[in-house]
Amino acid sequence: MSASLIKRLPEGRAGQVLAVGMTLAALGLVWSGCVAPLTGLFAAREAARADQAGMLAHMQMIAADLPSLRRIAREAKADRTTGSASALIPGATDAIAAANLQNALQDLAAGSGVLPSSVEVLPALQRGAFRRIGLQIEATTTWPILISLMKAINDSALGLVVDDLSLHALSDGSKGNGIDASHPALDASFMVFAFRAGTEAGDHALTRSVAVMTNPAN
């Protein structure tokens, strides 16, 4: 600052005010140019450290829960395997599986109050890696009792499937088979299917093996 400019600066109270203003302006420049950026940088670093600490705590919590999560996954897989196996009708051959299906259906029908008038074994069919075992059922019943049987079949652990349901209303005088007189009688006809693991070739091989065992001379 030149001497002439200094001489022109105000003195006294005005000079003090000007000096204070210039000092504050200089401090503002220093703050905006140096201190504020450094403060922002430190705040950003602290926020990053807080995020890292939170992430670390979250990962540690997951690591602590990992053994229990693996155990739950193993148990769920075992339950699915057991459930899939139990949804198949037992039986090494189609004939055995059909007999088991008949027994299971008779139990369900008896529990629902249905007495089948006819049970016919349907030809087994290959469906992928499974054999479809079927029964043709005919019964005289009422709508509430039939619904009870359908629900029991649907809730069965054997994975039973009902198909081709046909209903025929009987006249008021055509009652029988323990039909409740308060409900119209129905002739019901439907198919029930179950599945067993195996193939037709395996079924024939087992049948031939049994035949050889029962006829040692051959």
C-alpha angles and dihedrals in degrees: 000000000000123000092244091054091049091052090053093054113106119257133211120019094350091052092052092051091050092049092051091048093050090048092051091047090052091049090050091053091049091048095049094041102042118001099046095051091047091049091050091048092051091048091050091050091049091050090050090049090050091050091049091048091050092048091048091051090049092050091047090052091050091048090051091050095044097092092052091045090052090049091051090049091051092049092048091050091049090049091051091049092048092045092050092049094048091051089069125084110245119240137110092221136031091252094053092045091050091051090050090049091051091051092048093048093047089053091050092047093049091049090052095045096251122136109195114222093199135019118184126182111229124214112274117243133200114244109180108294092347139075116229111222116194143184130197109218129194124182142156109231144127131267097255092048092046090051089051090053093047090052092049090051091048092050094048116120089224093078094240120187126205119210141169096023112188126183130193122185115226126215118262091258094051097085127136144114090078094303116174108243091216092069130053113257119244134198104219126193123179144144126241120201132193132174134227129190114254146062136261090249091055090048092053092045091053091047091052090048091053090048091053092049092051092046106044092169090068 
